[in-house]
mmCIF file of C-alpha atoms in Angstrom:
data_model
loop_
_atom_site.group_PDB
_atom_site.id
_atom_site.type_symbol
_atom_site.label_atom_id
_atom_site.label_comp_id
_atom_site.label_asym_id
_atom_site.label_seq_id
_atom_site.Cartn_x
_atom_site.Cartn_y
_atom_site.Cartn_z
ATOM 1 C CA MET A 199 -5.703 32.973 -100.344
ATOM 2 C CA ARG A 200 -2.907 33.975 -102.723
ATOM 3 C CA ARG A 201 0.654 35.254 -102.395
ATOM 4 C CA GLU A 202 1.640 37.707 -105.086
ATOM 5 C CA ARG A 203 4.292 40.321 -105.633
ATOM 6 C CA ARG A 204 2.523 43.630 -106.059
ATOM 7 C CA LYS A 205 3.747 47.099 -106.983
ATOM 8 C CA VAL A 206 3.455 49.965 -104.529
ATOM 9 C CA VAL A 207 1.207 52.706 -105.905
ATOM 10 C CA GLY A 208 2.063 55.238 -103.219
ATOM 11 C CA ALA A 209 2.385 56.048 -99.529
ATOM 12 C CA GLU A 210 1.069 59.125 -97.765
ATOM 13 C CA PRO A 211 1.026 60.314 -94.145
ATOM 14 C CA VAL A 212 -2.234 60.429 -92.201
ATOM 15 C CA GLY A 213 -1.355 61.928 -88.838
ATOM 16 C CA PRO A 214 1.367 59.628 -87.412
ATOM 17 C CA TYR A 215 0.223 56.754 -89.628
ATOM 18 C CA THR A 216 0.983 55.893 -93.261
ATOM 19 C CA LEU A 217 -1.592 55.001 -95.889
ATOM 20 C CA LEU A 218 0.114 52.450 -98.146
ATOM 21 C CA ARG A 219 -1.479 51.856 -101.556
ATOM 22 C CA VAL A 220 -0.707 48.593 -103.375
ATOM 23 C CA GLU A 221 -1.838 47.290 -106.762
ATOM 24 C CA GLN A 222 -4.607 44.774 -106.233
ATOM 25 C CA GLY A 223 -3.969 42.694 -109.332
ATOM 26 C CA GLY A 224 -5.659 39.290 -108.984
ATOM 27 C CA LEU A 225 -5.956 39.471 -105.204
ATOM 28 C CA ASP A 226 -9.410 39.316 -103.631
ATOM 29 C CA ALA A 227 -9.915 42.156 -101.137
ATOM 30 C CA GLY A 228 -11.771 39.732 -98.882
ATOM 31 C CA ILE A 229 -14.236 40.596 -96.121
ATOM 32 C CA PRO A 230 -13.662 43.657 -93.918
ATOM 33 C CA GLY A 231 -11.759 42.528 -90.853
ATOM 34 C CA GLN A 232 -9.702 39.931 -92.694
ATOM 35 C CA PHE A 233 -6.029 40.726 -93.147
ATOM 36 C CA PHE A 234 -3.035 40.373 -95.447
ATOM 37 C CA MET A 235 0.580 39.566 -94.621
ATOM 38 C CA LEU A 236 2.768 42.302 -96.144
ATOM 39 C CA GLU A 237 6.450 41.505 -96.640
ATOM 40 C CA ALA A 238 8.720 44.496 -97.193
ATOM 41 C CA PRO A 239 11.892 43.833 -99.236
ATOM 42 C CA GLY A 240 14.744 42.706 -97.024
ATOM 43 C CA ARG A 241 12.574 41.928 -94.002
ATOM 44 C CA VAL A 242 12.517 38.426 -92.530
ATOM 45 C CA LEU A 243 8.943 38.460 -91.217
ATOM 46 C CA PRO A 244 5.833 39.864 -92.930
ATOM 47 C CA ARG A 245 3.432 42.020 -90.933
ATOM 48 C CA PRO A 246 -0.371 41.519 -90.704
ATOM 49 C CA MET A 247 -2.479 44.422 -91.993
ATOM 50 C CA SER A 248 -6.221 44.849 -92.440
ATOM 51 C CA VAL A 249 -7.516 46.302 -95.678
ATOM 52 C CA CYS A 250 -8.430 49.921 -94.984
ATOM 53 C CA LEU A 251 -9.897 50.680 -98.419
ATOM 54 C CA ALA A 252 -10.357 48.697 -101.602
ATOM 55 C CA ASP A 253 -11.150 50.601 -104.771
ATOM 56 C CA ALA A 254 -9.722 51.703 -108.122
ATOM 57 C CA GLY A 255 -7.758 48.472 -108.424
ATOM 58 C CA GLU A 256 -5.871 49.135 -105.188
ATOM 59 C CA LEU A 257 -5.606 47.606 -101.750
ATOM 60 C CA VAL A 258 -4.976 50.317 -99.178
ATOM 61 C CA PHE A 259 -3.479 49.663 -95.738
ATOM 62 C CA LEU A 260 -3.235 52.032 -92.762
ATOM 63 C CA ILE A 261 0.043 51.340 -90.943
ATOM 64 C CA ASP A 262 1.400 52.524 -87.593
ATOM 65 C CA PRO A 263 5.246 52.585 -87.779
ATOM 66 C CA ILE A 264 5.934 51.114 -84.345
ATOM 67 C CA GLY A 265 8.723 48.618 -85.154
ATOM 68 C CA PRO A 266 11.304 47.714 -87.813
ATOM 69 C CA GLY A 267 8.816 45.793 -89.976
ATOM 70 C CA THR A 268 6.097 48.432 -89.981
ATOM 71 C CA ARG A 269 8.632 51.236 -90.426
ATOM 72 C CA ALA A 270 10.030 49.434 -93.483
ATOM 73 C CA LEU A 271 6.517 49.212 -94.950
ATOM 74 C CA CYS A 272 5.917 52.915 -94.323
ATOM 75 C CA GLN A 273 9.141 53.807 -96.145
ATOM 76 C CA LEU A 274 8.121 52.084 -99.390
ATOM 77 C CA SER A 275 7.581 54.211 -102.495
ATOM 78 C CA GLN A 276 6.418 53.819 -106.080
ATOM 79 C CA ARG A 277 9.851 52.425 -106.948
ATOM 80 C CA ASP A 278 9.175 49.402 -104.742
ATOM 81 C CA SER A 279 7.157 46.201 -104.716
ATOM 82 C CA LEU A 280 6.341 43.738 -101.959
ATOM 83 C CA HIS A 281 4.906 40.281 -101.404
ATOM 84 C CA VAL A 282 1.271 40.214 -100.309
ATOM 85 C CA LEU A 283 -0.450 37.096 -98.921
ATOM 86 C CA GLY A 284 -4.180 36.955 -98.273
ATOM 87 C CA PRO A 285 -6.938 37.458 -97.505
ATOM 88 C CA LEU A 286 -6.543 35.581 -94.219
ATOM 89 C CA GLY A 287 -8.585 35.024 -91.080
ATOM 90 C CA ASN A 288 -12.250 35.701 -90.389
ATOM 91 C CA GLY A 289 -13.823 39.088 -90.968
ATOM 92 C CA PHE A 290 -16.958 40.811 -89.736
ATOM 93 C CA ASP A 291 -20.426 39.381 -90.267
ATOM 94 C CA LEU A 292 -22.069 41.987 -92.496
ATOM 95 C CA ASP A 293 -25.604 40.674 -91.938
ATOM 96 C CA VAL A 294 -26.545 43.252 -89.286
ATOM 97 C CA ASP A 295 -29.587 45.508 -88.952
ATOM 98 C CA ARG A 296 -28.279 48.615 -87.138
ATOM 99 C CA PRO A 297 -24.485 48.716 -87.462
ATOM 100 C CA LEU A 298 -22.379 51.025 -85.324
ATOM 101 C CA LEU A 299 -18.633 51.100 -85.960
ATOM 102 C CA VAL A 300 -16.316 51.669 -83.002
ATOM 103 C CA GLY A 301 -12.579 52.204 -83.379
ATOM 104 C CA GLY A 302 -9.646 53.077 -81.181
ATOM 105 C CA GLY A 303 -6.282 54.328 -82.471
ATOM 106 C CA ILE A 304 -4.822 52.215 -85.271
ATOM 107 C CA GLY A 305 -7.889 50.003 -84.754
ATOM 108 C CA ILE A 306 -9.584 52.367 -87.187
ATOM 109 C CA ALA A 307 -7.693 50.515 -89.961
ATOM 110 C CA PRO A 308 -10.421 48.061 -91.120
ATOM 111 C CA LEU A 309 -13.340 50.427 -90.518
ATOM 112 C CA PRO A 310 -13.325 52.506 -93.750
ATOM 113 C CA PHE A 311 -13.591 49.294 -95.823
ATOM 114 C CA LEU A 312 -16.255 48.000 -93.435
ATOM 115 C CA SER A 313 -18.109 51.308 -93.738
ATOM 116 C CA GLN A 314 -18.023 51.019 -97.540
ATOM 117 C CA ARG A 315 -19.586 47.575 -97.420
ATOM 118 C CA LEU A 316 -22.281 48.545 -94.886
ATOM 119 C CA GLY A 317 -23.417 51.752 -96.592
ATOM 120 C CA ARG A 318 -21.725 54.325 -94.328
ATOM 121 C CA PRO A 319 -23.280 53.609 -90.912
ATOM 122 C CA PRO A 320 -22.536 55.827 -87.877
ATOM 123 C CA ALA A 321 -19.129 55.482 -86.252
ATOM 124 C CA ILE A 322 -17.417 56.600 -83.057
ATOM 125 C CA LEU A 323 -13.625 56.796 -82.842
ATOM 126 C CA GLY A 324 -11.183 57.385 -80.005
ATOM 127 C CA PHE A 325 -7.565 58.572 -80.252
ATOM 128 C CA ARG A 326 -4.746 59.416 -77.867
ATOM 129 C CA SER A 327 -4.078 62.848 -79.409
ATOM 130 C CA GLU A 328 -5.316 65.341 -81.979
ATOM 131 C CA HIS A 329 -2.441 64.269 -84.241
ATOM 132 C CA HIS A 330 -3.601 60.644 -84.187
ATOM 133 C CA ALA A 331 -7.187 61.810 -84.716
ATOM 134 C CA GLU A 332 -6.280 63.096 -88.186
ATOM 135 C CA ALA A 333 -6.970 59.511 -89.289
ATOM 136 C CA ALA A 334 -10.664 60.117 -88.590
ATOM 137 C CA ALA A 335 -10.779 61.781 -92.022
ATOM 138 C CA LEU A 336 -10.914 58.240 -93.425
ATOM 139 C CA LEU A 337 -14.400 57.896 -91.902
ATOM 140 C CA PRO A 338 -16.190 61.159 -92.719
ATOM 141 C CA GLY A 339 -18.950 62.015 -90.273
ATOM 142 C CA ALA A 340 -17.615 59.862 -87.449
ATOM 143 C CA GLU A 341 -17.920 61.140 -83.880
ATOM 144 C CA VAL A 342 -14.431 61.553 -82.423
ATOM 145 C CA CYS A 343 -13.096 61.755 -78.888
ATOM 146 C CA ILE A 344 -9.590 62.288 -77.540
ATOM 147 C CA GLU A 345 -8.134 60.787 -74.345
ATOM 148 C CA PRO A 346 -8.945 61.016 -71.471
ATOM 149 C CA THR A 347 -12.466 60.661 -72.978
ATOM 150 C CA TYR A 348 -13.127 57.085 -74.118
ATOM 151 C CA VAL A 349 -15.316 55.846 -76.956
ATOM 152 C CA THR A 350 -17.400 53.784 -74.530
ATOM 153 C CA THR A 351 -18.800 57.032 -73.095
ATOM 154 C CA LEU A 352 -20.151 57.880 -76.571
ATOM 155 C CA LEU A 353 -22.147 54.675 -77.023
ATOM 156 C CA PRO A 354 -25.802 55.528 -77.724
ATOM 157 C CA GLU A 355 -28.490 54.324 -75.359
ATOM 158 C CA GLU A 356 -30.488 52.657 -78.133
ATOM 159 C CA ARG A 357 -29.395 49.230 -79.284
ATOM 160 C CA HIS A 358 -26.985 48.885 -82.206
ATOM 161 C CA ASP A 359 -25.019 46.062 -83.765
ATOM 162 C CA VAL A 360 -21.525 47.056 -82.658
ATOM 163 C CA LEU A 361 -18.549 46.166 -84.866
ATOM 164 C CA ALA A 362 -15.270 47.266 -83.320
ATOM 165 C CA CYS A 363 -11.501 47.205 -83.558
ATOM 166 C CA GLY A 364 -9.025 48.754 -81.167
ATOM 167 C CA PRO A 365 -6.762 48.215 -78.169
ATOM 168 C CA GLU A 366 -7.501 45.352 -75.805
ATOM 169 C CA PRO A 367 -8.793 47.523 -72.911
ATOM 170 C CA MET A 368 -11.350 49.114 -75.244
ATOM 171 C CA LEU A 369 -12.501 45.745 -76.557
ATOM 172 C CA ALA A 370 -12.707 44.314 -73.043
ATOM 173 C CA ALA A 371 -14.932 47.234 -72.005
ATOM 174 C CA LEU A 372 -17.138 46.728 -75.044
ATOM 175 C CA ARG A 373 -17.525 43.021 -74.227
ATOM 176 C CA THR A 374 -19.023 44.060 -70.900
ATOM 177 C CA LEU A 375 -21.260 46.813 -72.249
ATOM 178 C CA VAL A 376 -22.316 45.110 -75.502
ATOM 179 C CA PRO A 377 -21.996 41.328 -75.036
ATOM 180 C CA ASP A 378 -22.949 40.507 -78.632
ATOM 181 C CA ALA A 379 -20.522 42.976 -80.228
ATOM 182 C CA GLN A 380 -18.239 41.783 -83.013
ATOM 183 C CA LEU A 381 -14.668 42.550 -81.947
ATOM 184 C CA ALA A 382 -11.527 42.503 -84.092
ATOM 185 C CA TRP A 383 -8.651 41.630 -81.753
ATOM 186 C CA GLU A 384 -4.997 42.502 -82.303
ATOM 187 C CA ALA A 385 -1.923 40.334 -81.674
ATOM 188 C CA PRO A 386 1.576 39.895 -83.122
ATOM 189 C CA MET A 387 1.628 37.396 -85.989
ATOM 190 C CA ALA A 388 4.483 35.612 -87.729
ATOM 191 C CA CYS A 389 2.794 33.319 -90.259
ATOM 192 C CA GLY A 390 -0.851 34.388 -90.555
ATOM 193 C CA TYR A 391 -2.301 30.918 -91.110
ATOM 194 C CA GLY A 392 -2.132 29.059 -87.790
ATOM 195 C CA ALA A 393 1.272 27.361 -87.925
ATOM 196 C CA CYS A 394 3.302 29.351 -85.405
ATOM 197 C CA TYR A 395 0.808 30.027 -82.578
ATOM 198 C CA GLY A 396 2.412 33.457 -82.151
ATOM 199 C CA CYS A 397 -0.967 35.204 -82.166
ATOM 200 C CA ALA A 398 -2.636 33.054 -79.495
ATOM 201 C CA VAL A 399 -4.493 35.132 -76.913
ATOM 202 C CA GLU A 400 -6.364 33.988 -73.825
ATOM 203 C CA LEU A 401 -10.061 34.819 -73.788
ATOM 204 C CA ASP A 402 -12.228 33.464 -70.980
ATOM 205 C CA GLY A 403 -9.533 30.986 -70.031
ATOM 206 C CA GLU A 404 -9.193 29.590 -73.547
ATOM 207 C CA LEU A 405 -6.361 30.175 -76.017
ATOM 208 C CA ARG A 406 -7.542 31.406 -79.409
ATOM 209 C CA ARG A 407 -5.346 31.721 -82.508
ATOM 210 C CA LEU A 408 -6.462 35.043 -83.918
ATOM 211 C CA CYS A 409 -5.147 34.365 -87.401
ATOM 212 C CA VAL A 410 -7.503 31.421 -87.954
ATOM 213 C CA GLU A 411 -10.265 31.805 -85.329
ATOM 214 C CA GLY A 412 -10.306 35.605 -85.615
ATOM 215 C CA PRO A 413 -9.287 38.344 -85.809
ATOM 216 C CA VAL A 414 -13.027 39.041 -85.494
ATOM 217 C CA LEU A 415 -14.723 37.228 -82.629
ATOM 218 C CA ALA A 416 -18.148 37.614 -81.066
ATOM 219 C CA GLY A 417 -17.901 39.641 -77.885
ATOM 220 C CA ALA A 418 -19.111 36.836 -75.686
ATOM 221 C CA ALA A 419 -17.065 34.131 -77.430
#
């Protein structure tokens, strides 16, 4: 884990999201599903972001501008730099036989990097609108559905090793349908390394700090 100030290489729109490219420098990209804390200039709190792609000496993050912190990150340009801390948390277990990637909305963020590492396995993605679904271009060949159709209806009958990231209702449904799925949960984070307890979520009656115990957890955990 390292904290470095890195230069912004560029930022480009992908549907309603922004693909932020940052110089990698001496930072380790980590394991797909791990995350980095990105601190935009002038912002008090950094925001947690999964690596979307890692190549050509860049770390690439897919960001949904839903609040002041994420909007500030999306407004960065090549004139800017930012502090980057990571990699943090626990990522996906890549030792799987028949991977199937499942993503919902901005939960697609870690899947392109995961797909790279797993040799481009099949993927199914769900979005709330056609505009949001433009992000599916980051995972060429993925099967895509738009609400009110849900990704769970696209799960194949044959067994796969499911690795997923998305909104809580989607992950909860996957836990029921695929008990051994690996699920990357989402929660607000302030520190990223277990000090603030801001990312604690209740799973099966037990509080779990996603920044240190997750974000990736076994479906039945």
